[in-house]
Amino acid sequence: RPISLFINVASMQEMHPEIIKKYFEFMRRSAVDTFFYCLNREQKILPGSEVVCFDEYPWGEAEVFFDERCPFYQYWPSNIPPFYRNFDGPTRHKLVRLDRT
């Protein structure tokens, strides 16, 4: 069945760039009108020293509805004081309609 909405929260930052590229290819093949909401760190260094950057995801010619720092996902809860801790860098969120490239 066609999928018209994909949501990714804090997991693309765990993928290597070639996997992210395949993820986008899969989404583009899944429907004619495909929307994608993505919330991930702006940048992360993976264990093998590879750098993953939000702005370098293969967005293509996507129609962008918003692209900004995420106001509600900059901290994570902890059961030890302080009860909210900063992520290792700012997060962004973006909503797009993917192109069919």
Tab-separated table of C-alpha atoms in Angstrom:
chain	number	residue	atom	x	y	z
A	1	ARG	CA	0.000	0.000	0.000
A	2	PRO	CA	1.169	3.548	-0.629
A	3	ILE	CA	2.552	5.442	2.339
A	4	SER	CA	1.947	9.163	2.285
A	5	LEU	CA	3.427	10.235	5.656
A	6	PHE	CA	6.776	9.296	7.151
A	7	ILE	CA	7.943	10.456	10.581
A	8	ASN	CA	11.481	10.132	11.888
A	9	VAL	CA	12.415	11.323	15.375
A	10	ALA	CA	15.993	11.013	16.643
A	11	SER	CA	17.013	7.984	14.619
A	12	MET	CA	18.448	9.307	11.355
A	13	GLN	CA	21.295	10.711	13.428
A	14	GLU	CA	22.229	7.082	14.142
A	15	MET	CA	22.463	6.160	10.434
A	16	HIS	CA	25.415	6.406	8.086
A	17	PRO	CA	24.891	8.767	5.112
A	18	GLU	CA	24.512	5.916	2.592
A	19	ILE	CA	21.666	4.434	4.691
A	20	ILE	CA	20.013	7.857	4.949
A	21	LYS	CA	20.162	8.097	1.140
A	22	LYS	CA	18.427	4.696	0.796
A	23	TYR	CA	15.808	5.774	3.363
A	24	PHE	CA	14.963	8.810	1.211
A	25	GLU	CA	14.874	6.665	-1.952
A	26	PHE	CA	12.407	4.292	-0.293
A	27	MET	CA	10.171	7.173	0.828
A	28	ARG	CA	10.148	8.685	-2.658
A	29	ARG	CA	9.077	5.349	-4.195
A	30	SER	CA	6.277	4.783	-1.668
A	31	ALA	CA	3.606	7.219	-2.882
A	32	VAL	CA	2.891	10.029	-5.284
A	33	ASP	CA	2.317	12.606	-2.530
A	34	THR	CA	4.802	11.768	0.199
A	35	PHE	CA	5.156	13.955	3.276
A	36	PHE	CA	8.088	13.600	5.654
A	37	TYR	CA	8.453	15.011	9.164
A	38	CYS	CA	12.019	14.768	10.450
A	39	LEU	CA	13.300	15.732	13.909
A	40	ASN	CA	16.982	15.049	14.494
A	41	ARG	CA	20.147	16.685	15.757
A	42	GLU	CA	21.702	19.256	13.456
A	43	GLN	CA	24.955	17.301	13.509
A	44	LYS	CA	26.319	14.154	15.098
A	45	ILE	CA	29.680	12.416	14.995
A	46	LEU	CA	29.195	8.641	14.713
A	47	PRO	CA	31.494	6.140	16.489
A	48	GLY	CA	33.631	5.739	13.330
A	49	SER	CA	34.218	9.543	13.200
A	50	GLU	CA	31.720	9.965	10.346
A	51	VAL	CA	29.745	13.219	10.609
A	52	VAL	CA	25.998	13.196	9.895
A	53	CYS	CA	24.445	16.628	9.178
A	54	PHE	CA	20.717	17.355	9.019
A	55	ASP	CA	21.169	19.924	6.238
A	56	GLU	CA	23.058	17.370	4.139
A	57	TYR	CA	20.260	14.774	4.062
A	58	PRO	CA	19.169	14.213	0.433
A	59	TRP	CA	16.187	16.578	0.605
A	60	GLY	CA	16.272	17.203	-3.154
A	61	GLU	CA	13.696	19.644	-4.457
A	62	ALA	CA	11.259	18.992	-1.604
A	63	GLU	CA	8.530	21.512	-0.889
A	64	VAL	CA	9.374	22.819	2.594
A	65	PHE	CA	6.568	23.741	4.988
A	66	PHE	CA	8.897	24.561	7.881
A	67	ASP	CA	12.555	24.043	8.747
A	68	GLU	CA	13.730	25.345	12.119
A	69	ARG	CA	15.272	24.482	15.447
A	70	CYS	CA	12.757	22.401	17.338
A	71	PRO	CA	11.499	24.335	20.371
A	72	PHE	CA	10.128	21.282	22.203
A	73	TYR	CA	12.966	18.750	21.736
A	74	GLN	CA	16.167	20.319	23.034
A	75	TYR	CA	16.340	18.399	26.336
A	76	TRP	CA	15.936	14.827	27.536
A	77	PRO	CA	14.469	13.742	30.883
A	78	SER	CA	16.601	12.175	33.579
A	79	ASN	CA	15.729	10.633	36.928
A	80	ILE	CA	18.822	12.265	38.456
A	81	PRO	CA	19.028	16.046	39.064
A	82	PRO	CA	19.031	18.119	37.022
A	83	PHE	CA	15.939	16.369	35.684
A	84	TYR	CA	16.331	17.769	32.163
A	85	ARG	CA	19.609	17.590	30.282
A	86	ASN	CA	20.680	19.124	27.002
A	87	PHE	CA	21.228	16.923	23.981
A	88	ASP	CA	24.753	16.959	22.531
A	89	GLY	CA	23.814	19.784	20.185
A	90	PRO	CA	20.646	21.462	18.929
A	91	THR	CA	17.859	19.616	17.135
A	92	ARG	CA	15.967	20.669	14.005
A	93	HIS	CA	12.612	19.694	12.676
A	94	LYS	CA	11.399	19.917	9.129
A	95	LEU	CA	8.187	19.061	7.292
A	96	VAL	CA	8.413	18.538	3.535
A	97	ARG	CA	6.569	17.101	0.565
A	98	LEU	CA	9.222	15.016	-1.163
A	99	ASP	CA	9.884	15.358	-4.867
A	100	ARG	CA	9.821	12.265	-7.085
A	101	THR	CA	13.446	12.422	-8.283
